Amino acid sequence: MSHHIVEVRNLQHVYADGTAALKDVSFIITHGESVGIIGANGAGKSTLLQHLNGSLEPTGGSIHIGHTPLSKGTLPDIRRTVGMVFQDPDDQLFMPTVFDDVAFGPLNLGFAPADVEERVTEVLELVGAGHLRDKPPYHLSGGEKKRVAIATVLSMSPDILVMDEPTNGLDPFARRQLMKLLCDFKHTRIFTSHDLDMVLELCGRVIVLHEGEVRADGPALEIFGNDKLLAECRLEKPLSMQNCSACGSKKSNVKSPDSSACQGR
Amino acid sequence: MASIHSAVLDLKRLDLLANGNSPIHRLDARAKVVVTLVFILCVVSYNRYELSALFPFFIFPAIMISQAGLPPLFILRKIALLCPFVLAVGIFNPVIDRGILLQLGPLGISGGWISFASILARSMLTVGAGFILVAVTGFTAVCQALERLGMPRVFAVQLLFLYRYIFVLTEESGRASRARELRSCGKKGQGIHSFGSLVGHLLLRTWQRAERIHMAMLARGFTGVFHASRPSRFGAPEIRFVLFWSTLFIVLRLQNVSQLLGSLITGLFP
């Protein structure tokens, strides 16, 4: 299963205006891992994600997806392997109906119409959006848009799922629904988020970015237990690890009970 | 900005109407597009003083509305929205063209008034037909039908993107404009200057969004070709629909039915 590995070596990126967004980033993510990339605003999270499927070109360093170096020639294959879910679903859902949108990727990959039909139906059922298939995207709620956006990527059967702020802007119920969905996936998953409780529940491993560099990389509980590191990187403990705000009783390093249901730890 | 917002909501309603399931809704979009085009061509091809011959054409919108179960008042309101433009176009006709064309007892009606009424009737018919087409077909299906009928794909794709993002853009501009209004405390704010930069920001933001959308398309294997995924059938009901209506329109165009009817009645009751 070597094609599920993501290897980033000494990645650097300088934007056209001279901003060095990534200074030196290296890590290896192996098959089936669920990794949260966290950091303050401007730490370089989104820039890093955009490199993973070749939306941005590195200024220095290299990226290997399953031992294939990312380059112009390998880009089509890599984009099929790495499914990218954007932060704003309005950017991702551009076709007239949900069905067309989910079918967009498979049709580009050259699948037969009958296969596309079957795959779209299957994927929409998987994310619980089967009833939305003929609706135009602007008639959907935020949570529905997000789930459909995930379906558009799943329909291409990626090996690696990359998601930018998946729970951003969702109400608590929709957030919980989405997290449950993401829990059940067997893909290699990479998330960026400021929703640290989500990261704690979904990710066994956390990479902390700070000013364009990897500041820490390790098990989620270990990272979130390190108060000094979190403070230096303008982060804080997930709410579920903080003391009770009403009575002050300690909940140190206690995982929320439903997190044990999660895969990929 | 509130009025733009409600106009967009109305657009959504028009779009939802297209989800209906009447025999008219079920017809292939191409048939409806062709019939609407023939209808519009016939209506606009009359000379400017023609009025009586236009009236029989109202049968088409009337039958479409009743057969497809559309809310007639809603469609009328949509047409009324365009009336100010029509008035602006035609309002000077009565002033410029004063030659008496019609004598109703002591009342002389000038050519200007007749051509003005003709413009009004024609715009109601053509705009109404356009709205009804979208309400029984859906904008997307209309675009796809136009493409299958030979419109260049680039235009079809542009129209689709325009329609998809008009909702996002109006929401964005509505928010920006509301923020400006709230901070200008009921006064003019900084007038036209602040509007200039507001529009500029909207343009830049739209540009950035376009880049992100393009990125999302590339990420899903886009190579410049849109693949059609929906099979459609142009069968016997479509052929019947096109033949019946096109023939009717052409007959109405060649024969002034109002006049025939009039002379028939005046002939019967001298």
PDB file of N, CA and C in Angstrom, chain A residues 50 53 55 79 84 86 88 90-97 99-102 104-105 107-108 136-139 152-153 156, chain B residues 12 15-16 140 144 160-161 163-165 167-168 209 212-213 215-223 225-230:
ATOM      1  N   GLN A  50      -2.044  23.251  -0.204  1.00  0.00           N
ATOM      2  CA  GLN A  50      -2.117  23.480  -1.645  1.00  0.00           C
ATOM      3  C   GLN A  50      -0.955  22.861  -2.397  1.00  0.00           C
ATOM      4  N   ASN A  53      -1.420  18.656  -3.609  1.00  0.00           N
ATOM      5  CA  ASN A  53      -1.911  18.137  -4.896  1.00  0.00           C
ATOM      6  C   ASN A  53      -1.475  19.038  -6.056  1.00  0.00           C
ATOM      7  N   SER A  55      -1.391  22.319  -6.446  1.00  0.00           N
ATOM      8  CA  SER A  55      -2.018  23.592  -6.779  1.00  0.00           C
ATOM      9  C   SER A  55      -0.997  24.729  -6.701  1.00  0.00           C
ATOM     10  N   ARG A  79      -3.232  13.974  -8.615  1.00  0.00           N
ATOM     11  CA  ARG A  79      -4.505  14.620  -8.290  1.00  0.00           C
ATOM     12  C   ARG A  79      -5.630  13.604  -8.137  1.00  0.00           C
ATOM     13  N   MET A  84      -8.763  16.581  -2.608  1.00  0.00           N
ATOM     14  CA  MET A  84      -8.657  17.819  -1.837  1.00  0.00           C
ATOM     15  C   MET A  84     -10.046  18.417  -1.616  1.00  0.00           C
ATOM     16  N   PHE A  86     -11.904  21.671  -0.318  1.00  0.00           N
ATOM     17  CA  PHE A  86     -11.586  23.069  -0.039  1.00  0.00           C
ATOM     18  C   PHE A  86     -12.354  23.587   1.174  1.00  0.00           C
ATOM     19  N   ASP A  88     -14.032  26.478   1.490  1.00  0.00           N
ATOM     20  CA  ASP A  88     -15.334  27.054   1.153  1.00  0.00           C
ATOM     21  C   ASP A  88     -16.005  26.160   0.114  1.00  0.00           C
ATOM     22  N   ASP A  90     -18.463  26.566  -1.622  1.00  0.00           N
ATOM     23  CA  ASP A  90     -18.911  27.300  -2.813  1.00  0.00           C
ATOM     24  C   ASP A  90     -17.835  27.315  -3.899  1.00  0.00           C
ATOM     25  N   ASP A  91     -16.569  27.159  -3.496  1.00  0.00           N
ATOM     26  CA  ASP A  91     -15.498  27.095  -4.485  1.00  0.00           C
ATOM     27  C   ASP A  91     -15.460  25.735  -5.163  1.00  0.00           C
ATOM     28  N   GLN A  92     -15.954  24.745  -4.420  1.00  0.00           N
ATOM     29  CA  GLN A  92     -15.817  23.376  -4.910  1.00  0.00           C
ATOM     30  C   GLN A  92     -17.038  22.925  -5.706  1.00  0.00           C
ATOM     31  N   LEU A  93     -18.193  23.504  -5.394  1.00  0.00           N
ATOM     32  CA  LEU A  93     -19.421  23.073  -6.069  1.00  0.00           C
ATOM     33  C   LEU A  93     -19.778  24.079  -7.147  1.00  0.00           C
ATOM     34  N   PHE A  94     -19.333  23.826  -8.365  1.00  0.00           N
ATOM     35  CA  PHE A  94     -19.537  24.820  -9.416  1.00  0.00           C
ATOM     36  C   PHE A  94     -20.482  24.337 -10.495  1.00  0.00           C
ATOM     37  N   MET A  95     -20.922  23.085 -10.419  1.00  0.00           N
ATOM     38  CA  MET A  95     -21.781  22.574 -11.479  1.00  0.00           C
ATOM     39  C   MET A  95     -23.249  22.870 -11.149  1.00  0.00           C
ATOM     40  N   PRO A  96     -24.127  22.752 -12.144  1.00  0.00           N
ATOM     41  CA  PRO A  96     -25.526  23.152 -11.942  1.00  0.00           C
ATOM     42  C   PRO A  96     -26.291  22.328 -10.903  1.00  0.00           C
ATOM     43  N   THR A  97     -26.010  21.033 -10.809  1.00  0.00           N
ATOM     44  CA  THR A  97     -26.709  20.236  -9.794  1.00  0.00           C
ATOM     45  C   THR A  97     -25.691  19.405  -9.023  1.00  0.00           C
ATOM     46  N   PHE A  99     -25.696  16.258  -8.592  1.00  0.00           N
ATOM     47  CA  PHE A  99     -25.299  15.081  -9.382  1.00  0.00           C
ATOM     48  C   PHE A  99     -24.161  15.436 -10.337  1.00  0.00           C
ATOM     49  N   ASP A 100     -24.340  16.523 -11.086  1.00  0.00           N
ATOM     50  CA  ASP A 100     -23.315  16.923 -12.063  1.00  0.00           C
ATOM     51  C   ASP A 100     -21.984  17.170 -11.374  1.00  0.00           C
ATOM     52  N   ASP A 101     -22.059  17.744 -10.183  1.00  0.00           N
ATOM     53  CA  ASP A 101     -20.841  18.086  -9.481  1.00  0.00           C
ATOM     54  C   ASP A 101     -20.084  16.836  -9.047  1.00  0.00           C
ATOM     55  N   VAL A 102     -20.834  15.864  -8.509  1.00  0.00           N
ATOM     56  CA  VAL A 102     -20.178  14.646  -8.050  1.00  0.00           C
ATOM     57  C   VAL A 102     -19.685  13.845  -9.253  1.00  0.00           C
ATOM     58  N   PHE A 104     -18.528  15.137 -11.974  1.00  0.00           N
ATOM     59  CA  PHE A 104     -17.501  15.909 -12.701  1.00  0.00           C
ATOM     60  C   PHE A 104     -16.146  15.190 -12.729  1.00  0.00           C
ATOM     61  N   GLY A 105     -15.674  14.765 -11.559  1.00  0.00           N
ATOM     62  CA  GLY A 105     -14.373  14.103 -11.465  1.00  0.00           C
ATOM     63  C   GLY A 105     -14.333  12.789 -12.244  1.00  0.00           C
ATOM     64  N   LEU A 107     -16.158  11.701 -14.655  1.00  0.00           N
ATOM     65  CA  LEU A 107     -16.272  11.907 -16.102  1.00  0.00           C
ATOM     66  C   LEU A 107     -14.944  12.379 -16.672  1.00  0.00           C
ATOM     67  N   ASN A 108     -14.231  13.232 -15.917  1.00  0.00           N
ATOM     68  CA  ASN A 108     -12.922  13.680 -16.374  1.00  0.00           C
ATOM     69  C   ASN A 108     -11.919  12.534 -16.408  1.00  0.00           C
ATOM     70  N   PRO A 136     -29.751  22.185  -7.085  1.00  0.00           N
ATOM     71  CA  PRO A 136     -28.593  23.030  -7.380  1.00  0.00           C
ATOM     72  C   PRO A 136     -27.869  23.387  -6.081  1.00  0.00           C
ATOM     73  N   PRO A 137     -26.541  23.569  -6.134  1.00  0.00           N
ATOM     74  CA  PRO A 137     -25.763  23.779  -4.906  1.00  0.00           C
ATOM     75  C   PRO A 137     -26.228  24.973  -4.069  1.00  0.00           C
ATOM     76  N   TYR A 138     -26.781  26.022  -4.722  1.00  0.00           N
ATOM     77  CA  TYR A 138     -27.150  27.193  -3.931  1.00  0.00           C
ATOM     78  C   TYR A 138     -28.432  26.991  -3.144  1.00  0.00           C
ATOM     79  N   HIS A 139     -29.081  25.850  -3.307  1.00  0.00           N
ATOM     80  CA  HIS A 139     -30.254  25.562  -2.477  1.00  0.00           C
ATOM     81  C   HIS A 139     -29.895  24.734  -1.242  1.00  0.00           C
ATOM     82  N   THR A 152     -17.882  14.899  -3.838  1.00  0.00           N
ATOM     83  CA  THR A 152     -17.295  15.179  -5.147  1.00  0.00           C
ATOM     84  C   THR A 152     -15.868  14.630  -5.222  1.00  0.00           C
ATOM     85  N   VAL A 153     -15.205  14.599  -4.068  1.00  0.00           N
ATOM     86  CA  VAL A 153     -13.835  14.106  -4.037  1.00  0.00           C
ATOM     87  C   VAL A 153     -13.818  12.579  -3.903  1.00  0.00           C
ATOM     88  N   MET A 156     -13.957  10.119  -6.871  1.00  0.00           N
ATOM     89  CA  MET A 156     -12.767   9.821  -7.678  1.00  0.00           C
ATOM     90  C   MET A 156     -11.914   8.746  -7.012  1.00  0.00           C
TER      91      MET A 156
ATOM     92  N   LYS B  12     -34.506  32.172  -7.442  1.00  0.00           N
ATOM     93  CA  LYS B  12     -34.456  30.822  -6.895  1.00  0.00           C
ATOM     94  C   LYS B  12     -35.825  30.156  -7.024  1.00  0.00           C
ATOM     95  N   ASP B  15     -36.450  28.976 -10.390  1.00  0.00           N
ATOM     96  CA  ASP B  15     -35.684  27.767 -10.602  1.00  0.00           C
ATOM     97  C   ASP B  15     -36.376  26.547  -9.988  1.00  0.00           C
ATOM     98  N   LEU B  16     -36.967  26.762  -8.792  1.00  0.00           N
ATOM     99  CA  LEU B  16     -37.640  25.653  -8.113  1.00  0.00           C
ATOM    100  C   LEU B  16     -38.872  25.201  -8.881  1.00  0.00           C
ATOM    101  N   THR B 140     -30.393  25.693 -16.338  1.00  0.00           N
ATOM    102  CA  THR B 140     -29.339  24.775 -16.764  1.00  0.00           C
ATOM    103  C   THR B 140     -29.754  23.996 -17.998  1.00  0.00           C
ATOM    104  N   GLN B 144     -28.129  23.834 -21.723  1.00  0.00           N
ATOM    105  CA  GLN B 144     -27.693  22.592 -22.361  1.00  0.00           C
ATOM    106  C   GLN B 144     -28.423  22.379 -23.685  1.00  0.00           C
ATOM    107  N   LEU B 160     -23.671  29.137 -17.657  1.00  0.00           N
ATOM    108  CA  LEU B 160     -23.873  28.279 -16.493  1.00  0.00           C
ATOM    109  C   LEU B 160     -23.113  28.810 -15.280  1.00  0.00           C
ATOM    110  N   PHE B 161     -21.876  29.224 -15.502  1.00  0.00           N
ATOM    111  CA  PHE B 161     -21.088  29.760 -14.403  1.00  0.00           C
ATOM    112  C   PHE B 161     -21.693  31.061 -13.884  1.00  0.00           C
ATOM    113  N   TYR B 163     -24.786  31.885 -13.902  1.00  0.00           N
ATOM    114  CA  TYR B 163     -25.985  31.573 -13.134  1.00  0.00           C
ATOM    115  C   TYR B 163     -25.627  30.969 -11.783  1.00  0.00           C
ATOM    116  N   ARG B 164     -24.591  30.128 -11.771  1.00  0.00           N
ATOM    117  CA  ARG B 164     -24.185  29.490 -10.512  1.00  0.00           C
ATOM    118  C   ARG B 164     -23.676  30.531  -9.518  1.00  0.00           C
ATOM    119  N   TYR B 165     -22.874  31.479  -9.994  1.00  0.00           N
ATOM    120  CA  TYR B 165     -22.196  32.372  -9.060  1.00  0.00           C
ATOM    121  C   TYR B 165     -22.916  33.696  -8.842  1.00  0.00           C
ATOM    122  N   PHE B 167     -25.633  33.978  -7.418  1.00  0.00           N
ATOM    123  CA  PHE B 167     -26.167  33.892  -6.055  1.00  0.00           C
ATOM    124  C   PHE B 167     -25.088  34.214  -5.028  1.00  0.00           C
ATOM    125  N   VAL B 168     -23.907  33.669  -5.243  1.00  0.00           N
ATOM    126  CA  VAL B 168     -22.799  33.913  -4.316  1.00  0.00           C
ATOM    127  C   VAL B 168     -22.402  35.385  -4.354  1.00  0.00           C
ATOM    128  N   ARG B 209     -11.847  34.258  -6.114  1.00  0.00           N
ATOM    129  CA  ARG B 209     -12.723  33.092  -6.076  1.00  0.00           C
ATOM    130  C   ARG B 209     -12.588  32.299  -7.372  1.00  0.00           C
ATOM    131  N   ARG B 212      -9.714  30.143  -7.168  1.00  0.00           N
ATOM    132  CA  ARG B 212      -9.926  28.965  -6.311  1.00  0.00           C
ATOM    133  C   ARG B 212     -10.796  27.927  -7.021  1.00  0.00           C
ATOM    134  N   ILE B 213     -11.813  28.407  -7.737  1.00  0.00           N
ATOM    135  CA  ILE B 213     -12.689  27.478  -8.452  1.00  0.00           C
ATOM    136  C   ILE B 213     -11.884  26.729  -9.510  1.00  0.00           C
ATOM    137  N   MET B 215      -8.781  26.085  -9.425  1.00  0.00           N
ATOM    138  CA  MET B 215      -7.955  25.120  -8.710  1.00  0.00           C
ATOM    139  C   MET B 215      -8.765  23.873  -8.365  1.00  0.00           C
ATOM    140  N   ALA B 216     -10.006  24.105  -7.888  1.00  0.00           N
ATOM    141  CA  ALA B 216     -10.865  22.974  -7.524  1.00  0.00           C
ATOM    142  C   ALA B 216     -11.171  22.126  -8.753  1.00  0.00           C
ATOM    143  N   MET B 217     -11.312  22.780  -9.899  1.00  0.00           N
ATOM    144  CA  MET B 217     -11.598  22.033 -11.124  1.00  0.00           C
ATOM    145  C   MET B 217     -10.382  21.209 -11.537  1.00  0.00           C
ATOM    146  N   LEU B 218      -9.207  21.828 -11.468  1.00  0.00           N
ATOM    147  CA  LEU B 218      -7.982  21.109 -11.825  1.00  0.00           C
ATOM    148  C   LEU B 218      -7.772  19.917 -10.899  1.00  0.00           C
ATOM    149  N   ALA B 219      -8.075  20.135  -9.604  1.00  0.00           N
ATOM    150  CA  ALA B 219      -7.876  19.073  -8.622  1.00  0.00           C
ATOM    151  C   ALA B 219      -8.737  17.862  -8.947  1.00  0.00           C
ATOM    152  N   ARG B 220      -9.809  18.081  -9.713  1.00  0.00           N
ATOM    153  CA  ARG B 220     -10.665  16.949 -10.057  1.00  0.00           C
ATOM    154  C   ARG B 220     -10.524  16.569 -11.534  1.00  0.00           C
ATOM    155  N   GLY B 221      -9.345  16.806 -12.053  1.00  0.00           N
ATOM    156  CA  GLY B 221      -9.010  16.256 -13.365  1.00  0.00           C
ATOM    157  C   GLY B 221      -9.568  17.019 -14.551  1.00  0.00           C
ATOM    158  N   PHE B 222      -9.897  18.300 -14.394  1.00  0.00           N
ATOM    159  CA  PHE B 222     -10.439  19.081 -15.504  1.00  0.00           C
ATOM    160  C   PHE B 222      -9.357  19.327 -16.546  1.00  0.00           C
ATOM    161  N   THR B 223      -9.683  19.068 -17.805  1.00  0.00           N
ATOM    162  CA  THR B 223      -8.691  19.290 -18.859  1.00  0.00           C
ATOM    163  C   THR B 223      -9.205  20.257 -19.916  1.00  0.00           C
ATOM    164  N   VAL B 225     -12.485  20.251 -21.031  1.00  0.00           N
ATOM    165  CA  VAL B 225     -13.697  19.751 -21.698  1.00  0.00           C
ATOM    166  C   VAL B 225     -14.751  19.415 -20.653  1.00  0.00           C
ATOM    167  N   PHE B 226     -15.969  19.914 -20.866  1.00  0.00           N
ATOM    168  CA  PHE B 226     -17.077  19.532 -19.996  1.00  0.00           C
ATOM    169  C   PHE B 226     -17.767  18.314 -20.594  1.00  0.00           C
ATOM    170  N   HIS B 227     -17.911  17.272 -19.783  1.00  0.00           N
ATOM    171  CA  HIS B 227     -18.548  16.068 -20.301  1.00  0.00           C
ATOM    172  C   HIS B 227     -20.040  16.117 -20.003  1.00  0.00           C
ATOM    173  N   ALA B 228     -20.819  15.932 -21.037  1.00  0.00           N
ATOM    174  CA  ALA B 228     -22.267  15.895 -20.816  1.00  0.00           C
ATOM    175  C   ALA B 228     -22.597  14.562 -20.182  1.00  0.00           C
ATOM    176  N   SER B 229     -23.461  14.595 -19.185  1.00  0.00           N
ATOM    177  CA  SER B 229     -23.730  13.336 -18.505  1.00  0.00           C
ATOM    178  C   SER B 229     -25.191  12.925 -18.617  1.00  0.00           C
ATOM    179  N   ARG B 230     -26.034  13.852 -19.067  1.00  0.00           N
ATOM    180  CA  ARG B 230     -27.459  13.538 -19.019  1.00  0.00           C
ATOM    181  C   ARG B 230     -27.972  13.120 -20.396  1.00  0.00           C
TER     182      ARG B 230
END
